[in-house]
């Protein structure tokens, strides 16, 4: 089994996700105490996909996150760099155009998508700023980005409890439900090391995104960041 390190070597992270692909969605539901489904619904609302729009769902994994976009009549492209995840996704959702791709070198032309989104994947990219620039590149002028990522709880006492859960409770729970519990130790560490809400907003702005804002979910455990690509 593979456990990635916090320097996020792409081959390590991809291999780690290959290992957990089969039970990934179920494990997430258990570890998030059912909140993962609520978060996906909020992402879908924020993206606001409409019929005939083109949506890029980056770090889509098994493409579970892509289904709400497809159901609106939009053309959604689930993209991930874990071949194992994509294989499981293709078995479950053969009608979706699952695509292998590196977040820092996306295999798409400039200005293709009306909206781009990534949920719980940006912190696993070795070069975060390069990924934000790539998302910007493939978005149409006037298009939007929605990022759903673990963040920092806003209430200090809750933040302490949450941190204790991540580092103490999560590994034994993962051992019970996951084929690779070490992967979830890495995920817990990566959450603790991730920038807070204002810091991520600043990085979005530096990548060119305008009108950047965020909204906290579940007390700040997760944050939705949104931005727009200025029109020419």
Tab-separated table of C-alpha atoms in Angstrom:
chain	number	residue	atom	x	y	z
A	1	UNK	CA	0.000	0.000	0.000
A	2	UNK	CA	1.103	3.548	-0.739
A	3	UNK	CA	1.071	6.559	1.554
A	4	UNK	CA	1.947	9.887	-0.024
A	5	UNK	CA	4.196	12.371	1.740
A	6	UNK	CA	3.407	16.039	2.265
A	7	UNK	CA	5.752	17.089	-0.531
A	8	UNK	CA	3.008	15.581	-2.738
A	9	UNK	CA	5.048	13.799	-5.369
A	10	UNK	CA	2.489	13.203	-8.160
A	11	UNK	CA	3.299	9.506	-8.611
A	12	UNK	CA	2.911	8.895	-4.858
A	13	UNK	CA	-0.439	10.669	-4.646
A	14	UNK	CA	-1.784	8.954	-7.780
A	15	UNK	CA	-0.692	5.527	-6.545
A	16	UNK	CA	-2.252	6.167	-3.145
A	17	UNK	CA	-5.605	7.012	-4.712
A	18	UNK	CA	-5.353	3.982	-7.001
A	19	UNK	CA	-5.145	1.852	-3.841
A	20	UNK	CA	-8.323	3.261	-2.264
A	21	UNK	CA	-10.422	3.731	-5.418
A	22	UNK	CA	-12.854	0.831	-4.936
A	23	UNK	CA	-14.184	1.989	-1.538
A	24	UNK	CA	-13.302	5.679	-1.718
A	25	UNK	CA	-16.840	7.091	-1.848
A	26	UNK	CA	-18.108	4.863	0.972
A	27	UNK	CA	-15.101	5.670	3.154
A	28	UNK	CA	-15.611	9.402	2.630
A	29	UNK	CA	-19.246	9.147	3.707
A	30	UNK	CA	-18.251	7.336	6.893
A	31	UNK	CA	-15.319	9.584	7.808
A	32	UNK	CA	-17.278	12.792	7.139
A	33	UNK	CA	-20.228	11.513	9.225
A	34	UNK	CA	-22.441	11.857	6.156
A	35	UNK	CA	-21.465	15.473	5.480
A	36	UNK	CA	-19.763	14.650	2.156
A	37	UNK	CA	-23.106	14.365	0.390
A	38	UNK	CA	-24.224	17.735	1.729
A	39	UNK	CA	-20.972	19.316	0.545
A	40	UNK	CA	-21.441	17.894	-2.969
A	41	UNK	CA	-24.926	19.429	-3.122
A	42	UNK	CA	-23.546	22.829	-2.138
A	43	UNK	CA	-20.851	22.578	-4.824
A	44	UNK	CA	-23.510	21.828	-7.437
A	45	UNK	CA	-25.503	24.903	-6.355
A	46	UNK	CA	-22.413	27.120	-6.459
A	47	UNK	CA	-21.384	25.922	-9.919
A	48	UNK	CA	-24.921	26.489	-11.196
A	49	UNK	CA	-24.513	24.323	-14.288
A	50	UNK	CA	-27.076	24.826	-17.055
A	51	UNK	CA	-28.004	22.810	-20.144
A	52	UNK	CA	-25.336	22.784	-22.879
A	53	UNK	CA	-22.695	24.400	-20.687
A	54	UNK	CA	-19.281	22.747	-20.534
A	55	UNK	CA	-18.111	21.906	-17.019
A	56	UNK	CA	-14.687	20.624	-15.974
A	57	UNK	CA	-14.783	18.552	-12.786
A	58	UNK	CA	-11.120	18.274	-11.843
A	59	UNK	CA	-9.925	15.650	-9.342
A	60	UNK	CA	-13.252	13.950	-10.020
A	61	UNK	CA	-12.042	10.554	-8.832
A	62	UNK	CA	-14.785	8.011	-9.556
A	63	UNK	CA	-16.970	10.804	-11.039
A	64	UNK	CA	-19.532	10.755	-8.210
A	65	UNK	CA	-19.067	14.523	-7.952
A	66	UNK	CA	-19.791	14.920	-11.683
A	67	UNK	CA	-23.273	13.405	-11.641
A	68	UNK	CA	-25.145	16.527	-10.406
A	69	UNK	CA	-23.695	18.525	-13.311
A	70	UNK	CA	-24.652	15.895	-15.882
A	71	UNK	CA	-28.185	15.788	-14.485
A	72	UNK	CA	-28.672	19.481	-15.360
A	73	UNK	CA	-28.046	18.770	-19.039
A	74	UNK	CA	-24.550	20.254	-18.962
A	75	UNK	CA	-21.637	18.504	-20.678
A	76	UNK	CA	-19.316	17.559	-17.817
A	77	UNK	CA	-15.778	16.251	-18.185
A	78	UNK	CA	-14.577	14.340	-15.104
A	79	UNK	CA	-10.778	14.582	-14.988
A	80	UNK	CA	-8.331	12.919	-12.614
A	81	UNK	CA	-4.710	11.732	-12.574
A	82	UNK	CA	-5.457	8.476	-10.737
A	83	UNK	CA	-6.029	5.788	-13.350
A	84	UNK	CA	-7.423	3.494	-10.664
A	85	UNK	CA	-10.082	6.051	-9.755
A	86	UNK	CA	-10.974	6.593	-13.410
A	87	UNK	CA	-11.309	2.863	-14.037
A	88	UNK	CA	-13.754	2.487	-11.151
A	89	UNK	CA	-15.618	5.573	-12.338
A	90	UNK	CA	-15.895	4.271	-15.901
A	91	UNK	CA	-17.356	0.996	-14.659
A	92	UNK	CA	-19.980	2.879	-12.651
A	93	UNK	CA	-20.677	5.720	-15.088
A	94	UNK	CA	-19.788	4.530	-18.619
A	95	UNK	CA	-21.709	7.408	-20.223
A	96	UNK	CA	-19.378	10.069	-18.799
A	97	UNK	CA	-16.221	11.146	-20.694
A	98	UNK	CA	-13.722	10.418	-17.909
A	99	UNK	CA	-10.330	11.872	-18.806
A	100	UNK	CA	-6.847	11.353	-17.411
A	101	UNK	CA	-5.074	14.612	-16.732
A	102	UNK	CA	-2.552	16.440	-14.550
A	103	UNK	CA	-3.967	19.524	-12.807
A	104	UNK	CA	-0.802	21.489	-13.620
A	105	UNK	CA	-0.857	20.550	-17.345
A	106	UNK	CA	-4.474	20.100	-18.337
A	107	UNK	CA	-5.141	18.385	-21.698
A	108	UNK	CA	-7.614	21.022	-22.889
A	109	UNK	CA	-7.508	24.084	-25.137
A	110	UNK	CA	-7.666	27.634	-23.803
A	111	UNK	CA	-11.094	29.001	-22.924
A	112	UNK	CA	-13.109	25.780	-23.310
A	113	UNK	CA	-15.210	25.581	-20.151
A	114	UNK	CA	-18.040	27.720	-18.796
A	115	UNK	CA	-17.184	26.563	-15.283
A	116	UNK	CA	-14.359	24.637	-13.641
A	117	UNK	CA	-14.524	23.009	-10.243
A	118	UNK	CA	-12.375	20.892	-7.970
A	119	UNK	CA	-13.519	19.297	-4.719
A	120	UNK	CA	-11.077	18.003	-2.109
A	121	UNK	CA	-8.316	17.706	-4.670
A	122	UNK	CA	-6.455	20.994	-4.797
A	123	UNK	CA	-4.502	20.350	-1.608
A	124	UNK	CA	-3.163	17.119	-3.151
A	125	UNK	CA	-1.579	18.964	-6.076
A	126	UNK	CA	2.129	19.581	-5.673
A	127	UNK	CA	2.012	22.990	-7.398
A	128	UNK	CA	-1.193	24.650	-6.229
A	129	UNK	CA	-0.588	27.956	-7.986
A	130	UNK	CA	0.146	26.223	-11.296
A	131	UNK	CA	-3.156	24.342	-11.002
A	132	UNK	CA	-5.069	27.570	-10.321
A	133	UNK	CA	-3.482	29.137	-13.408
A	134	UNK	CA	-4.350	26.086	-15.516
A	135	UNK	CA	-7.966	26.236	-14.373
A	136	UNK	CA	-7.961	29.899	-15.342
A	137	UNK	CA	-6.472	29.114	-18.764
A	138	UNK	CA	-9.119	26.578	-19.783
A	139	UNK	CA	-12.046	28.736	-18.590
A	140	UNK	CA	-13.947	30.995	-20.959
A	141	UNK	CA	-13.861	34.753	-20.277
A	142	UNK	CA	-16.742	35.407	-17.905
A	143	UNK	CA	-16.603	31.818	-16.678
A	144	UNK	CA	-16.310	30.733	-13.066
A	145	UNK	CA	-14.316	28.537	-10.718
A	146	UNK	CA	-15.653	26.770	-7.628
A	147	UNK	CA	-13.252	25.145	-5.195
A	148	UNK	CA	-14.487	22.964	-2.358
A	149	UNK	CA	-11.718	22.134	0.082
A	150	UNK	CA	-11.130	21.365	3.723
A	151	UNK	CA	-10.292	24.530	5.614
A	152	UNK	CA	-10.021	25.971	9.119
A	153	UNK	CA	-13.024	25.945	11.509
A	154	UNK	CA	-13.802	29.499	12.532
A	155	UNK	CA	-14.666	28.832	16.208
A	156	UNK	CA	-11.488	28.175	18.196
A	157	UNK	CA	-12.863	25.501	20.584
A	158	UNK	CA	-14.401	23.611	17.667
A	159	UNK	CA	-11.135	23.929	15.729
A	160	UNK	CA	-9.322	22.192	18.597
A	161	UNK	CA	-11.843	19.335	18.721
A	162	UNK	CA	-11.710	18.980	14.946
A	163	UNK	CA	-7.917	18.778	14.908
A	164	UNK	CA	-8.019	16.089	17.578
A	165	UNK	CA	-10.515	14.119	15.467
A	166	UNK	CA	-8.316	14.348	12.406
A	167	UNK	CA	-5.149	13.120	14.046
A	168	UNK	CA	-6.519	10.693	16.662
A	169	UNK	CA	-9.935	9.414	15.639
A	170	UNK	CA	-9.607	9.394	11.875
A	171	UNK	CA	-6.797	6.790	11.548
A	172	UNK	CA	-8.575	4.048	13.569
A	173	UNK	CA	-11.858	4.739	11.781
A	174	UNK	CA	-10.037	4.540	8.457
A	175	UNK	CA	-8.495	1.244	9.529
A	176	UNK	CA	-11.982	-0.175	9.991
A	177	UNK	CA	-13.454	0.987	6.672
A	178	UNK	CA	-10.585	1.561	4.233
A	179	UNK	CA	-8.299	-0.793	2.340
A	180	UNK	CA	-5.425	1.638	2.911
A	181	UNK	CA	-5.709	3.451	6.274
A	182	UNK	CA	-2.243	5.000	5.832
A	183	UNK	CA	-3.667	7.020	2.962
A	184	UNK	CA	-6.066	8.686	5.381
A	185	UNK	CA	-3.241	9.550	7.754
A	186	UNK	CA	-1.713	11.485	4.855
A	187	UNK	CA	-5.080	13.111	4.116
A	188	UNK	CA	-5.432	14.224	7.740
A	189	UNK	CA	-1.925	15.701	7.707
A	190	UNK	CA	-2.567	17.460	4.403
A	191	UNK	CA	-5.731	19.049	5.813
A	192	UNK	CA	-3.824	20.421	8.822
A	193	UNK	CA	-1.128	21.866	6.551
A	194	UNK	CA	-3.546	23.507	4.098
A	195	UNK	CA	-3.949	27.334	3.973
A	196	UNK	CA	-6.957	28.928	5.639
A	197	UNK	CA	-9.802	30.666	3.812
A	198	UNK	CA	-8.215	34.128	3.274
A	199	UNK	CA	-4.895	32.595	2.191
A	200	UNK	CA	-6.534	30.457	-0.503
A	201	UNK	CA	-8.577	33.452	-1.679
A	202	UNK	CA	-5.347	35.416	-2.096
A	203	UNK	CA	-3.828	32.636	-4.194
A	204	UNK	CA	-6.885	32.613	-6.448
A	205	UNK	CA	-6.516	36.346	-6.977
A	206	UNK	CA	-2.831	35.958	-7.760
A	207	UNK	CA	-3.752	33.405	-10.447
A	208	UNK	CA	-5.967	36.019	-12.134
A	209	UNK	CA	-9.406	35.205	-10.764
A	210	UNK	CA	-11.643	38.199	-9.967
A	211	UNK	CA	-14.484	38.771	-7.486
A	212	UNK	CA	-13.120	36.001	-5.263
A	213	UNK	CA	-15.243	35.117	-2.250
A	214	UNK	CA	-15.777	32.152	0.028
A	215	UNK	CA	-18.498	30.589	2.136
A	216	UNK	CA	-17.936	28.260	5.080
A	217	UNK	CA	-19.699	24.913	5.395
A	218	UNK	CA	-20.002	22.874	8.602
A	219	UNK	CA	-18.449	25.610	10.699
A	220	UNK	CA	-15.475	26.084	8.407
A	221	UNK	CA	-14.423	22.431	8.203
A	222	UNK	CA	-14.998	22.972	4.497
A	223	UNK	CA	-14.973	26.201	2.510
A	224	UNK	CA	-16.398	26.960	-0.921
A	225	UNK	CA	-14.291	29.486	-2.833
A	226	UNK	CA	-15.626	31.070	-6.006
A	227	UNK	CA	-14.121	33.394	-8.575
A	228	UNK	CA	-14.664	34.645	-12.136
A	229	UNK	CA	-12.447	35.037	-15.185
A	230	UNK	CA	-12.711	38.645	-16.367
A	231	UNK	CA	-14.308	39.162	-19.768
A	232	UNK	CA	-12.069	40.393	-22.542
